Short mmCIF file of C-alpha atoms in Angstrom, two decimals:
data_model
loop_
_atom_site.label_atom_id
_atom_site.label_comp_id
_atom_site.label_asym_id
_atom_site.label_seq_id
_atom_site.Cartn_x
_atom_site.Cartn_y
_atom_site.Cartn_z
CA UNK Z 1 -16.03 19.24 -20.95
CA UNK Z 2 -17.82 15.98 -21.71
CA UNK Z 3 -20.65 15.08 -19.35
CA UNK Z 4 -19.79 12.20 -17.09
CA UNK Z 5 -22.91 10.26 -18.13
CA UNK Z 6 -21.63 10.55 -21.68
CA UNK Z 7 -18.23 9.30 -20.46
CA UNK Z 8 -20.04 6.33 -18.89
CA UNK Z 9 -21.74 5.61 -22.22
CA UNK Z 10 -18.39 5.63 -23.98
CA UNK Z 11 -17.01 3.16 -21.46
CA UNK Z 12 -19.90 0.81 -22.19
CA UNK Z 13 -19.51 1.31 -25.93
CA UNK Z 14 -15.88 0.19 -25.70
CA UNK Z 15 -16.86 -3.06 -24.04
CA UNK Z 16 -17.55 -6.04 -26.30
CA UNK Z 17 -20.60 -8.23 -25.77
CA UNK Z 18 -18.74 -11.13 -27.31
CA UNK Z 19 -16.32 -12.38 -24.68
CA UNK Z 20 -17.41 -13.68 -21.30
CA UNK Z 21 -15.65 -15.69 -18.64
CA UNK Z 22 -16.53 -18.46 -16.23
CA UNK Z 23 -16.57 -15.77 -13.50
CA UNK Z 24 -19.18 -13.77 -15.47
CA UNK Z 25 -21.44 -16.81 -15.53
CA UNK Z 26 -20.98 -17.48 -11.82
CA UNK Z 27 -22.07 -13.91 -11.04
CA UNK Z 28 -24.78 -13.62 -13.65
CA UNK Z 29 -26.50 -17.00 -13.65
CA UNK Z 30 -29.35 -17.80 -11.29
CA UNK Z 31 -28.68 -21.52 -11.26
CA UNK Z 32 -28.55 -24.60 -9.02
CA UNK Z 33 -26.66 -22.92 -6.18
CA UNK Z 34 -29.07 -19.96 -5.98
CA UNK Z 35 -32.52 -20.90 -7.24
CA UNK Z 36 -33.51 -23.28 -4.44
CA UNK Z 37 -33.22 -20.82 -1.53
CA UNK Z 38 -35.12 -17.61 -0.85
CA UNK Z 39 -33.23 -14.81 0.88
CA UNK Z 40 -35.11 -13.48 3.93
CA UNK Z 41 -32.81 -11.23 5.96
CA UNK Z 42 -29.28 -9.90 6.41
CA UNK Z 43 -27.78 -8.89 9.77
CA UNK Z 44 -24.53 -7.23 8.73
CA UNK Z 45 -21.78 -6.05 11.12
CA UNK Z 46 -18.69 -4.29 9.75
CA UNK Z 47 -15.80 -2.49 11.44
CA UNK Z 48 -13.93 0.12 9.37
CA UNK Z 49 -10.21 0.60 10.04
CA UNK Z 50 -9.73 3.88 8.21
CA UNK Z 51 -5.99 4.16 8.90
CA UNK Z 52 -5.25 0.72 7.43
CA UNK Z 53 -8.04 0.92 4.82
CA UNK Z 54 -9.32 -2.46 5.96
CA UNK Z 55 -12.65 -3.83 7.07
CA UNK Z 56 -13.74 -6.92 8.98
CA UNK Z 57 -17.10 -8.27 9.94
CA UNK Z 58 -19.79 -10.88 9.69
CA UNK Z 59 -23.08 -11.30 7.84
CA UNK Z 60 -25.85 -13.46 9.28
CA UNK Z 61 -28.01 -14.64 6.40
CA UNK Z 62 -31.50 -16.02 6.96
CA UNK Z 63 -33.21 -17.94 4.19
CA UNK Z 64 -36.03 -20.34 3.41
CA UNK Z 65 -35.99 -23.29 1.05
CA UNK Z 66 -38.17 -22.48 -1.95
CA UNK Z 67 -37.62 -25.87 -3.58
CA UNK Z 68 -35.52 -28.69 -2.21
CA UNK Z 69 -32.35 -29.14 -4.29
CA UNK Z 70 -31.48 -32.48 -5.80
CA UNK Z 71 -29.12 -34.71 -3.85
CA UNK Z 72 -25.56 -33.78 -4.67
CA UNK Z 73 -26.54 -30.19 -5.55
CA UNK Z 74 -27.28 -28.96 -2.04
CA UNK Z 75 -24.74 -26.17 -2.12
CA UNK Z 76 -25.53 -22.55 -1.34
CA UNK Z 77 -23.61 -19.89 -3.27
CA UNK Z 78 -22.30 -16.81 -1.49
CA UNK Z 79 -20.24 -14.23 -3.36
CA UNK Z 80 -17.24 -12.27 -2.05
CA UNK Z 81 -14.81 -10.63 -4.44
CA UNK Z 82 -11.06 -10.77 -4.09
CA UNK Z 83 -9.01 -9.36 -2.45
CA UNK Z 84 -11.62 -9.73 0.32
CA UNK Z 85 -11.18 -12.94 2.33
CA UNK Z 86 -13.91 -15.25 3.58
CA UNK Z 87 -12.73 -16.58 6.96
CA UNK Z 88 -15.40 -19.10 7.88
CA UNK Z 89 -19.08 -19.98 7.74
CA UNK Z 90 -21.04 -21.15 10.79
CA UNK Z 91 -24.48 -22.72 10.84
CA UNK Z 92 -27.36 -21.09 12.71
CA UNK Z 93 -27.63 -21.43 16.44
CA UNK Z 94 -25.39 -24.50 16.54
CA UNK Z 95 -22.41 -22.39 15.39
CA UNK Z 96 -21.06 -25.43 13.61
CA UNK Z 97 -18.35 -24.72 11.06
CA UNK Z 98 -19.57 -25.60 7.57
CA UNK Z 99 -17.56 -26.93 4.61
CA UNK Z 100 -16.81 -24.29 1.95
CA UNK Z 101 -15.69 -24.78 -1.65
CA UNK Z 102 -14.21 -21.78 -3.51
CA UNK Z 103 -14.48 -21.07 -7.22
CA UNK Z 104 -13.08 -17.62 -7.98
CA UNK Z 105 -15.29 -15.08 -6.21
CA UNK Z 106 -18.03 -17.64 -5.53
CA UNK Z 107 -18.12 -19.75 -2.37
CA UNK Z 108 -20.22 -22.92 -2.19
CA UNK Z 109 -21.40 -23.92 1.26
CA UNK Z 110 -22.65 -27.40 2.11
CA UNK Z 111 -24.88 -28.83 4.88
CA UNK Z 112 -26.80 -25.58 5.30
CA UNK Z 113 -30.43 -26.79 5.33
CA UNK Z 114 -32.08 -27.46 8.69
CA UNK Z 115 -35.70 -26.81 7.72
CA UNK Z 116 -37.74 -25.49 4.84
CA UNK Z 117 -38.49 -22.11 6.44
CA UNK Z 118 -35.93 -21.14 9.08
CA UNK Z 119 -32.31 -21.48 8.07
CA UNK Z 120 -29.38 -19.32 9.05
CA UNK Z 121 -25.67 -19.08 8.41
CA UNK Z 122 -23.11 -16.52 9.57
CA UNK Z 123 -20.25 -15.62 7.24
CA UNK Z 124 -17.09 -14.05 8.70
CA UNK Z 125 -14.81 -11.99 6.48
CA UNK Z 126 -12.03 -9.39 6.39
CA UNK Z 127 -9.68 -7.63 4.01
CA UNK Z 128 -8.90 -4.54 1.96
CA UNK Z 129 -11.86 -4.10 -0.40
CA UNK Z 130 -11.36 -2.86 -3.93
CA UNK Z 131 -10.90 0.91 -3.91
CA UNK Z 132 -13.07 2.85 -6.32
CA UNK Z 133 -11.18 4.28 -9.28
CA UNK Z 134 -13.93 6.56 -10.51
CA UNK Z 135 -16.98 6.22 -8.29
CA UNK Z 136 -19.79 5.66 -8.87
CA UNK Z 137 -19.13 4.35 -12.43
CA UNK Z 138 -16.07 2.27 -11.62
CA UNK Z 139 -16.91 1.65 -8.02
CA UNK Z 140 -15.76 0.14 -4.78
CA UNK Z 141 -14.91 1.69 -1.43
CA UNK Z 142 -14.03 5.39 -1.29
CA UNK Z 143 -11.46 6.46 1.31
CA UNK Z 144 -11.57 10.28 1.16
CA UNK Z 145 -11.07 13.43 3.22
CA UNK Z 146 -13.63 16.22 3.51
CA UNK Z 147 -12.93 19.95 3.15
CA UNK Z 148 -11.94 20.11 6.83
CA UNK Z 149 -9.50 17.20 6.53
CA UNK Z 150 -11.71 14.70 8.37
CA UNK Z 151 -12.07 11.12 7.10
CA UNK Z 152 -14.94 10.62 4.69
CA UNK Z 153 -15.75 7.04 3.69
CA UNK Z 154 -18.48 5.45 1.60
CA UNK Z 155 -19.06 2.80 -1.06
CA UNK Z 156 -20.57 2.76 -4.54
CA UNK Z 157 -20.89 -0.70 -6.04
CA UNK Z 158 -23.71 -0.93 -8.57
CA UNK Z 159 -22.38 -3.06 -11.40
CA UNK Z 160 -19.47 -4.44 -9.37
CA UNK Z 161 -21.99 -5.73 -6.85
CA UNK Z 162 -22.09 -5.61 -3.06
CA UNK Z 163 -19.82 -8.66 -2.91
CA UNK Z 164 -16.99 -6.22 -3.62
CA UNK Z 165 -17.05 -5.54 0.14
CA UNK Z 166 -19.29 -8.02 2.01
CA UNK Z 167 -20.44 -11.64 1.47
CA UNK Z 168 -23.95 -11.87 0.07
CA UNK Z 169 -26.22 -13.44 -2.49
CA UNK Z 170 -25.00 -11.08 -5.18
CA UNK Z 171 -27.87 -11.17 -7.63
CA UNK Z 172 -30.65 -8.67 -8.28
CA UNK Z 173 -32.99 -11.63 -8.76
CA UNK Z 174 -33.51 -12.11 -5.01
CA UNK Z 175 -33.79 -9.47 -2.28
CA UNK Z 176 -34.14 -10.01 1.49
CA UNK Z 177 -37.91 -10.17 1.96
CA UNK Z 178 -37.74 -9.05 5.59
CA UNK Z 179 -35.19 -6.29 5.13
CA UNK Z 180 -31.80 -5.89 6.76
CA UNK Z 181 -30.11 -4.68 9.92
CA UNK Z 182 -26.68 -3.06 9.65
CA UNK Z 183 -24.13 -2.30 12.40
CA UNK Z 184 -21.21 -0.15 11.30
CA UNK Z 185 -18.28 0.58 13.63
CA UNK Z 186 -16.08 3.61 12.96
CA UNK Z 187 -13.88 6.10 14.88
CA UNK Z 188 -15.83 7.71 17.70
CA UNK Z 189 -15.50 11.27 16.41
CA UNK Z 190 -17.30 10.37 13.18
CA UNK Z 191 -20.94 9.59 12.34
CA UNK Z 192 -22.18 6.67 10.22
CA UNK Z 193 -25.39 7.15 8.26
CA UNK Z 194 -27.08 4.34 6.36
CA UNK Z 195 -30.36 3.12 4.93
CA UNK Z 196 -33.62 2.96 6.85
CA UNK Z 197 -34.27 4.00 10.43
CA UNK Z 198 -31.69 4.65 13.13
CA UNK Z 199 -31.69 2.05 15.93
CA UNK Z 200 -29.00 3.50 18.15
CA UNK Z 201 -25.33 4.12 18.85
CA UNK Z 202 -22.93 2.24 21.12
CA UNK Z 203 -19.47 3.39 22.19
CA UNK Z 204 -16.76 0.84 23.03
CA UNK Z 205 -13.54 1.16 25.05
CA UNK Z 206 -11.47 1.59 21.87
CA UNK Z 207 -13.07 5.00 21.27
CA UNK Z 208 -15.13 3.56 18.45
CA UNK Z 209 -18.84 4.00 17.84
CA UNK Z 210 -21.21 1.43 16.35
CA UNK Z 211 -24.20 2.84 14.50
CA UNK Z 212 -27.12 0.49 13.88
CA UNK Z 213 -29.69 0.97 11.11
CA UNK Z 214 -32.73 -1.06 10.09
CA UNK Z 215 -34.41 -1.39 6.69
CA UNK Z 216 -37.92 -2.83 6.94
CA UNK Z 217 -38.44 -3.39 3.22
CA UNK Z 218 -36.69 -5.57 0.62
CA UNK Z 219 -33.53 -3.87 -0.66
CA UNK Z 220 -30.95 -4.40 -3.41
CA UNK Z 221 -27.54 -5.55 -2.16
CA UNK Z 222 -25.82 -2.62 -3.88
CA UNK Z 223 -28.06 -0.14 -2.05
CA UNK Z 224 -26.87 -1.25 1.43
CA UNK Z 225 -24.35 1.54 1.97
CA UNK Z 226 -22.60 3.22 4.92
CA UNK Z 227 -21.63 6.89 4.84
CA UNK Z 228 -18.95 7.69 7.42
CA UNK Z 229 -17.93 11.28 8.08
CA UNK Z 230 -18.30 14.44 10.13
CA UNK Z 231 -22.02 14.68 9.40
CA UNK Z 232 -24.66 17.13 10.62
CA UNK Z 233 -28.36 16.29 10.45
CA UNK Z 234 -31.32 18.40 9.36
CA UNK Z 235 -34.86 17.06 9.54
CA UNK Z 236 -38.25 17.87 8.08
CA UNK Z 237 -41.60 16.21 7.37
CA UNK Z 238 -43.30 15.61 4.03
CA UNK Z 239 -47.05 15.06 3.81
CA UNK Z 240 -47.49 12.61 0.99
CA UNK Z 241 -50.02 10.15 -0.38
CA UNK Z 242 -49.45 7.67 2.48
CA UNK Z 243 -49.29 10.28 5.23
CA UNK Z 244 -46.23 11.62 7.03
CA UNK Z 245 -42.81 10.84 5.58
CA UNK Z 246 -39.69 11.55 7.65
CA UNK Z 247 -37.03 13.39 5.62
CA UNK Z 248 -33.43 13.68 6.81
CA UNK Z 249 -30.56 15.57 5.25
CA UNK Z 250 -27.06 14.54 6.30
CA UNK Z 251 -24.35 16.93 5.13
CA UNK Z 252 -20.75 17.60 6.07
CA UNK Z 253 -20.19 20.10 8.83
CA UNK Z 254 -20.05 23.58 7.30
CA UNK Z 255 -22.43 22.80 4.42
CA UNK Z 256 -25.67 23.28 6.34
CA UNK Z 257 -26.65 26.62 4.78
CA UNK Z 258 -25.96 25.41 1.24
CA UNK Z 259 -28.09 22.34 1.87
CA UNK Z 260 -30.99 24.33 3.34
CA UNK Z 261 -31.18 26.31 0.12
CA UNK Z 262 -30.54 23.52 -2.40
CA UNK Z 263 -32.43 20.64 -0.85
CA UNK Z 264 -35.79 22.31 -1.38
CA UNK Z 265 -35.89 20.23 -4.56
CA UNK Z 266 -36.26 17.05 -2.47
CA UNK Z 267 -39.88 17.55 -1.32
CA UNK Z 268 -40.69 18.99 -4.75
CA UNK Z 269 -39.36 15.79 -6.32
CA UNK Z 270 -41.37 13.60 -3.98
CA UNK Z 271 -44.50 15.64 -4.73
CA UNK Z 272 -44.09 15.39 -8.50
CA UNK Z 273 -43.11 11.72 -8.62
CA UNK Z 274 -45.86 10.64 -6.25
CA UNK Z 275 -48.24 12.31 -8.71
CA UNK Z 276 -46.84 10.35 -11.65
CA UNK Z 277 -45.75 7.06 -10.06
CA UNK Z 278 -47.83 6.69 -6.92
CA UNK Z 279 -46.80 6.76 -3.24
CA UNK Z 280 -43.12 6.82 -2.32
CA UNK Z 281 -42.40 3.09 -1.87
CA UNK Z 282 -40.55 3.17 1.47
CA UNK Z 283 -42.48 5.28 3.99
CA UNK Z 284 -41.47 2.90 6.80
CA UNK Z 285 -37.78 3.56 6.14
CA UNK Z 286 -37.97 7.32 5.59
CA UNK Z 287 -36.16 9.36 2.93
CA UNK Z 288 -32.65 10.76 3.20
CA UNK Z 289 -30.24 12.80 1.14
CA UNK Z 290 -26.69 12.07 2.28
CA UNK Z 291 -23.71 14.08 1.07
CA UNK Z 292 -21.30 11.61 -0.52
CA UNK Z 293 -17.71 11.61 -1.84
CA UNK Z 294 -18.97 10.91 -5.38
CA UNK Z 295 -21.62 12.38 -7.66
CA UNK Z 296 -24.67 10.36 -6.63
CA UNK Z 297 -26.33 6.97 -6.30
CA UNK Z 298 -29.84 5.66 -5.73
CA UNK Z 299 -29.16 3.99 -2.38
CA UNK Z 300 -32.62 3.08 -1.15
CA UNK Z 301 -33.97 5.54 1.46
CA UNK Z 302 -30.47 7.08 1.71
CA UNK Z 303 -29.80 8.77 -1.64
CA UNK Z 304 -26.15 9.69 -2.19
CA UNK Z 305 -25.69 13.36 -3.12
CA UNK Z 306 -22.51 14.88 -4.51
CA UNK Z 307 -23.71 17.52 -6.99
CA UNK Z 308 -21.98 20.44 -5.31
CA UNK Z 309 -25.25 22.11 -4.24
CA UNK Z 310 -25.82 23.27 -7.82
CA UNK Z 311 -28.71 23.08 -10.22
CA UNK Z 312 -28.32 20.91 -13.30
CA UNK Z 313 -25.77 18.15 -13.63
CA UNK Z 314 -22.70 19.52 -11.82
CA UNK Z 315 -23.85 22.96 -12.95
CA UNK Z 316 -24.49 22.00 -16.59
CA UNK Z 317 -27.60 21.04 -18.53
CA UNK Z 318 -27.60 17.57 -20.10
CA UNK Z 319 -30.27 18.70 -22.58
CA UNK Z 320 -28.55 21.93 -23.68
CA UNK Z 321 -31.95 23.62 -23.59
CA UNK Z 322 -31.63 25.56 -20.36
CA UNK Z 323 -34.48 23.58 -18.82
CA UNK Z 324 -32.13 21.26 -16.95
CA UNK Z 325 -30.73 24.21 -14.98
CA UNK Z 326 -34.07 24.82 -13.28
CA UNK Z 327 -33.56 21.95 -10.81
CA UNK Z 328 -30.91 19.78 -9.17
CA UNK Z 329 -30.29 16.80 -11.43
CA UNK Z 330 -28.97 14.43 -8.75
CA UNK Z 331 -31.89 15.04 -6.38
CA UNK Z 332 -34.45 14.41 -9.11
CA UNK Z 333 -32.75 11.54 -10.93
CA UNK Z 334 -31.52 9.52 -7.95
CA UNK Z 335 -34.81 10.00 -6.09
CA UNK Z 336 -36.63 8.77 -9.18
CA UNK Z 337 -34.81 5.47 -8.70
CA UNK Z 338 -36.78 4.90 -5.51
CA UNK Z 339 -39.62 3.86 -7.84
CA UNK Z 340 -37.61 2.40 -10.73
CA UNK Z 341 -34.57 0.50 -9.48
CA UNK Z 342 -35.53 0.13 -5.83
CA UNK Z 343 -39.29 -0.49 -5.82
CA UNK Z 344 -39.22 -2.19 -9.23
CA UNK Z 345 -35.91 -3.96 -9.81
CA UNK Z 346 -34.72 -5.88 -12.85
CA UNK Z 347 -33.86 -9.51 -12.16
CA UNK Z 348 -30.87 -9.39 -14.51
CA UNK Z 349 -28.73 -6.31 -15.07
CA UNK Z 350 -29.13 -6.94 -18.81
CA UNK Z 351 -32.55 -5.32 -18.24
CA UNK Z 352 -31.18 -2.25 -16.47
CA UNK Z 353 -33.12 -0.01 -18.86
CA UNK Z 354 -36.05 -0.62 -16.50
CA UNK Z 355 -34.08 1.30 -13.88
CA UNK Z 356 -32.43 3.92 -16.06
CA UNK Z 357 -34.93 4.49 -18.87
CA UNK Z 358 -37.86 5.15 -16.56
CA UNK Z 359 -35.73 7.13 -14.11
CA UNK Z 360 -34.24 9.29 -16.86
CA UNK Z 361 -37.84 9.88 -17.95
CA UNK Z 362 -38.74 10.88 -14.40
CA UNK Z 363 -36.69 14.04 -15.06
CA UNK Z 364 -39.11 14.89 -17.89
CA UNK Z 365 -42.10 14.11 -15.69
CA UNK Z 366 -40.75 16.27 -12.84
CA UNK Z 367 -40.31 19.10 -15.34
CA UNK Z 368 -43.83 18.54 -16.67
CA UNK Z 369 -45.30 18.77 -13.15
CA UNK Z 370 -43.48 21.94 -12.05
CA UNK Z 371 -42.72 23.82 -15.28
CA UNK Z 372 -45.24 22.57 -17.84
CA UNK Z 373 -45.36 20.22 -20.80
CA UNK Z 374 -43.63 22.57 -23.22
CA UNK Z 375 -40.48 22.63 -21.10
CA UNK Z 376 -40.76 18.90 -20.48
CA UNK Z 377 -40.97 18.11 -24.20
CA UNK Z 378 -38.03 20.43 -24.88
CA UNK Z 379 -35.92 18.80 -22.17
CA UNK Z 380 -36.63 15.23 -23.31
CA UNK Z 381 -35.89 16.04 -26.96
CA UNK Z 382 -32.70 17.82 -25.92
CA UNK Z 383 -31.38 14.62 -24.33
CA UNK Z 384 -31.25 12.96 -27.75
CA UNK Z 385 -27.87 14.54 -28.51
CA UNK Z 386 -26.39 12.14 -25.94
CA UNK Z 387 -27.67 9.00 -27.70
CA UNK Z 388 -24.93 6.92 -29.32
CA UNK Z 389 -26.96 4.17 -31.06
CA UNK Z 390 -23.89 1.99 -30.53
CA UNK Z 391 -25.46 -1.31 -29.49
CA UNK Z 392 -28.78 -2.69 -28.13
CA UNK Z 393 -30.11 -1.33 -24.84
CA UNK Z 394 -30.78 -4.86 -23.53
CA UNK Z 395 -27.56 -6.70 -22.77
CA UNK Z 396 -26.79 -10.44 -22.82
CA UNK Z 397 -28.48 -12.43 -20.07
CA UNK Z 398 -26.84 -14.56 -17.43
CA UNK Z 399 -23.36 -12.99 -17.54
CA UNK Z 400 -23.77 -9.92 -15.30
CA UNK Z 401 -23.51 -7.48 -18.22
CA UNK Z 402 -25.49 -4.33 -18.98
CA UNK Z 403 -26.54 -3.13 -22.40
CA UNK Z 404 -25.77 0.21 -24.04
CA UNK Z 405 -25.58 3.42 -22.01
CA UNK Z 406 -28.39 4.50 -24.34
CA UNK Z 407 -30.64 2.91 -21.70
CA UNK Z 408 -30.80 6.43 -20.20
CA UNK Z 409 -31.60 8.93 -22.95
CA UNK Z 410 -32.89 6.58 -25.63
CA UNK Z 411 -34.92 4.70 -23.02
CA UNK Z 412 -36.50 7.97 -21.88
CA UNK Z 413 -37.24 9.03 -25.46
CA UNK Z 414 -38.79 5.63 -26.22
CA UNK Z 415 -41.17 6.16 -23.29
CA UNK Z 416 -41.92 9.71 -24.44
CA UNK Z 417 -42.64 8.35 -27.92
CA UNK Z 418 -45.04 5.74 -26.50
CA UNK Z 419 -46.76 8.42 -24.42
CA UNK Z 420 -47.09 10.59 -27.54
CA UNK Z 421 -48.61 7.91 -29.78
CA UNK Z 422 -50.93 6.85 -26.95
CA UNK Z 423 -52.25 10.37 -26.77
CA UNK Z 424 -53.84 10.40 -23.32
CA UNK Z 425 -51.58 11.73 -20.55
CA UNK Z 426 -54.08 11.01 -17.80
CA UNK Z 427 -54.35 7.31 -18.66
CA UNK Z 428 -50.60 7.09 -19.30
CA UNK Z 429 -50.08 8.39 -15.75
CA UNK Z 430 -52.54 5.81 -14.42
CA UNK Z 431 -50.52 3.10 -16.16
CA UNK Z 432 -47.31 4.26 -14.43
CA UNK Z 433 -49.02 4.33 -11.05
CA UNK Z 434 -50.53 0.89 -11.56
CA UNK Z 435 -47.14 -0.49 -12.61
CA UNK Z 436 -45.60 0.61 -9.31
CA UNK Z 437 -48.55 -0.85 -7.41
CA UNK Z 438 -48.69 -4.18 -9.26
CA UNK Z 439 -44.90 -4.70 -9.15
CA UNK Z 440 -44.55 -3.25 -5.64
CA UNK Z 441 -41.23 -4.37 -4.09
CA UNK Z 442 -40.68 -6.94 -6.83
CA UNK Z 443 -37.92 -8.01 -9.18
CA UNK Z 444 -39.09 -8.20 -12.79
CA UNK Z 445 -38.05 -8.93 -16.38
CA UNK Z 446 -38.30 -6.79 -19.50
CA UNK Z 447 -41.00 -9.15 -20.78
CA UNK Z 448 -43.18 -8.45 -17.74
CA UNK Z 449 -42.87 -4.69 -18.21
CA UNK Z 450 -43.55 -4.92 -21.95
CA UNK Z 451 -46.63 -7.08 -21.48
CA UNK Z 452 -47.92 -4.86 -18.68
CA UNK Z 453 -47.63 -1.68 -20.75
CA UNK Z 454 -49.21 -3.25 -23.83
CA UNK Z 455 -52.14 -4.52 -21.76
CA UNK Z 456 -52.74 -1.35 -19.77
CA UNK Z 457 -52.46 0.97 -22.77
CA UNK Z 458 -54.44 -1.33 -25.05
CA UNK Z 459 -51.69 -1.28 -27.69
CA UNK Z 460 -49.47 -4.04 -28.99
CA UNK Z 461 -46.09 -2.46 -28.28
CA UNK Z 462 -44.03 -5.60 -28.87
CA UNK Z 463 -42.47 -4.35 -32.11
CA UNK Z 464 -41.80 -0.94 -30.58
CA UNK Z 465 -39.84 -2.57 -27.75
CA UNK Z 466 -38.06 -4.88 -30.19
CA UNK Z 467 -36.90 -1.92 -32.27
CA UNK Z 468 -35.80 0.43 -29.49
CA UNK Z 469 -34.47 -2.13 -27.00
CA UNK Z 470 -33.17 -5.04 -29.08
CA UNK Z 471 -31.63 -3.24 -32.05
CA UNK Z 472 -29.13 -0.41 -31.85
CA UNK Z 473 -30.95 2.08 -34.07
CA UNK Z 474 -34.30 3.86 -33.80
CA UNK Z 475 -36.87 3.30 -36.54
CA UNK Z 476 -36.36 5.13 -39.85
CA UNK Z 477 -39.34 6.94 -41.41
CA UNK Z 478 -39.05 7.35 -45.18
CA UNK Z 479 -40.95 10.35 -46.52
CA UNK Z 480 -41.83 11.52 -50.04
CA UNK Z 481 -43.18 15.05 -49.92
CA UNK Z 482 -44.91 17.00 -52.70
CA UNK Z 483 -47.06 20.13 -52.63
CA UNK Z 484 -50.29 18.20 -52.26
CA UNK Z 485 -49.34 14.91 -50.65
CA UNK Z 486 -46.86 13.21 -48.37
CA UNK Z 487 -46.13 9.50 -48.58
CA UNK Z 488 -44.52 7.64 -45.69
CA UNK Z 489 -43.40 4.19 -44.57
CA UNK Z 490 -41.01 2.50 -42.14
CA UNK Z 491 -37.69 1.22 -43.47
CA UNK Z 492 -34.72 -0.53 -41.85
CA UNK Z 493 -36.89 -1.73 -38.96
CA UNK Z 494 -37.68 -5.05 -37.34
CA UNK Z 495 -40.11 -7.16 -39.34
CA UNK Z 496 -43.69 -6.13 -38.70
CA UNK Z 497 -42.85 -2.73 -37.21
CA UNK Z 498 -46.09 -0.77 -37.31
CA UNK Z 499 -45.82 2.10 -34.84
CA UNK Z 500 -48.24 4.89 -35.81
CA UNK Z 501 -46.88 8.37 -36.45
CA UNK Z 502 -48.34 11.61 -35.22
CA UNK Z 503 -49.24 14.48 -37.55
CA UNK Z 504 -49.40 17.02 -34.76
CA UNK Z 505 -51.90 15.29 -32.47
CA UNK Z 506 -53.46 13.24 -35.29
CA UNK Z 507 -52.53 9.56 -35.32
CA UNK Z 508 -51.69 8.05 -38.72
CA UNK Z 509 -51.24 4.35 -39.44
CA UNK Z 510 -47.72 3.59 -40.67
CA UNK Z 511 -46.24 0.26 -41.77
CA UNK Z 512 -43.52 -0.97 -44.12
CA UNK Z 513 -45.91 -0.25 -47.02
CA UNK Z 514 -46.42 3.24 -48.42
CA UNK Z 515 -49.25 5.27 -46.89
CA UNK Z 516 -50.23 8.76 -47.96
CA UNK Z 517 -51.70 11.92 -46.48
CA UNK Z 518 -53.29 14.69 -48.53
CA UNK Z 519 -52.01 18.14 -47.53
CA UNK Z 520 -54.40 21.09 -47.40
CA UNK Z 521 -54.44 24.61 -46.00
CA UNK Z 522 -56.58 23.46 -43.09
CA UNK Z 523 -54.79 20.15 -42.62
CA UNK Z 524 -51.00 20.48 -43.07
CA UNK Z 525 -48.48 17.75 -42.35
CA UNK Z 526 -46.38 18.45 -39.25
CA UNK Z 527 -44.62 15.39 -37.86
CA UNK Z 528 -44.81 15.51 -34.07
CA UNK Z 529 -41.24 16.17 -32.84
CA UNK Z 530 -41.78 14.13 -29.66
CA UNK Z 531 -41.44 10.93 -31.70
CA UNK Z 532 -37.87 9.68 -31.53
CA UNK Z 533 -37.06 8.39 -35.01
CA UNK Z 534 -34.75 8.92 -37.95
CA UNK Z 535 -36.11 10.68 -41.03
CA UNK Z 536 -35.16 9.84 -44.60
CA UNK Z 537 -36.85 12.46 -46.70
CA UNK Z 538 -36.93 12.82 -50.46
CA UNK Z 539 -38.81 15.13 -52.78
#
């Protein structure tokens, strides 16, 4: 059976970069209707009618004016995807109905600015949101039943965007600086779990319960997720780099014993990734694993878990080395996104390798911490069989489009290659920790990450990034080997590509011009296998 991540890569490979629509630009561009206002807070209320598969609610959006828009361009863009319906928009405390202009899934609201710092609108909406076809890859809302026949509802919307179910500023560029509050109403016999800390539960006369949750930190729209079901809670504490971290496990009734055994990988993951990346970024909001009706997602402080309480990826090893069966893939990978994806977020999804490349590499780093570098190297190299080299990892900007699915395995192997040529694991670790500190709770670009790594490692990595991220193939090393000497050079690479190669742990300068190395009994030539490259060897 093909791995589902590989299936995801094939889906991306079948999608052309060449054709984009007006709707793609509306979603992907951070233009005149978005760039003048700074999102501060969401207060989201949603009622779920499970029988009718409908939702209704309101979202109160607070924002500040970052730069006053030109006269005639004072429209604020809110996104809500069809078939959802935007009912009305009211201004702040005056509750005055505001004029709205619709263009596809984008709504342009006028007369919204009252001051530079404190502005507020409330958007009312209802409808039948898009149902997920194959969550989480082809996402939307999931209306499911658990093993006991009870309703089980959640949402997975990375890629589609949170506007698939509620009105929001649907761009990764801007996150609510002051967090969010969410109120979810569901049938009274069910529980609703979400991100952050629990504020309380209210029961109404319709036998419904409203569960309120608060996130104190900035959060991606697509991470704001309810989980509705017959949940049971288990709780523990983790002593980490910033003190006590509250850990909660929410699983379906009847799965408690499985979870107690399997979820031991959660504190182990936090321990290993705090070592490599620095403190868990959301101590104020806690950490949760929540059983979900799909494989998994990196929902901030409420990680979706659907791996069947098995080690590996649904019981298999993505590296085919056996190493990946030593731990639960979903716990490690999705928790790794708390640092890369949630703490550090790409402004444009064209740069999603920042999320997926580093997080895929977190699997190698977890393995390194708990099982040693030999297993870690083996695991990372084993992932290469999943690389397609079908198109560039970085996608086109401004049209809400990701690059190749190679952002996972090729991205991880690019980072492992950089670590190998750098040659100092301790300082490489310090660079990763400093990255998460310097870009703490920020949205960033590829250029910022590239420049940061080059500066901190003291290496000009620009051509390395150009080759691995902006072309579809890894560099090709041409070799001429004789008994006494090996000659080598880079071919079929970006102009100026000059990444050194490693003869074991010895660094050798390599460019587009021939270089040579004299072979001896005490100094053989053994190309370090941790470098991800293509070899073109001739005698």
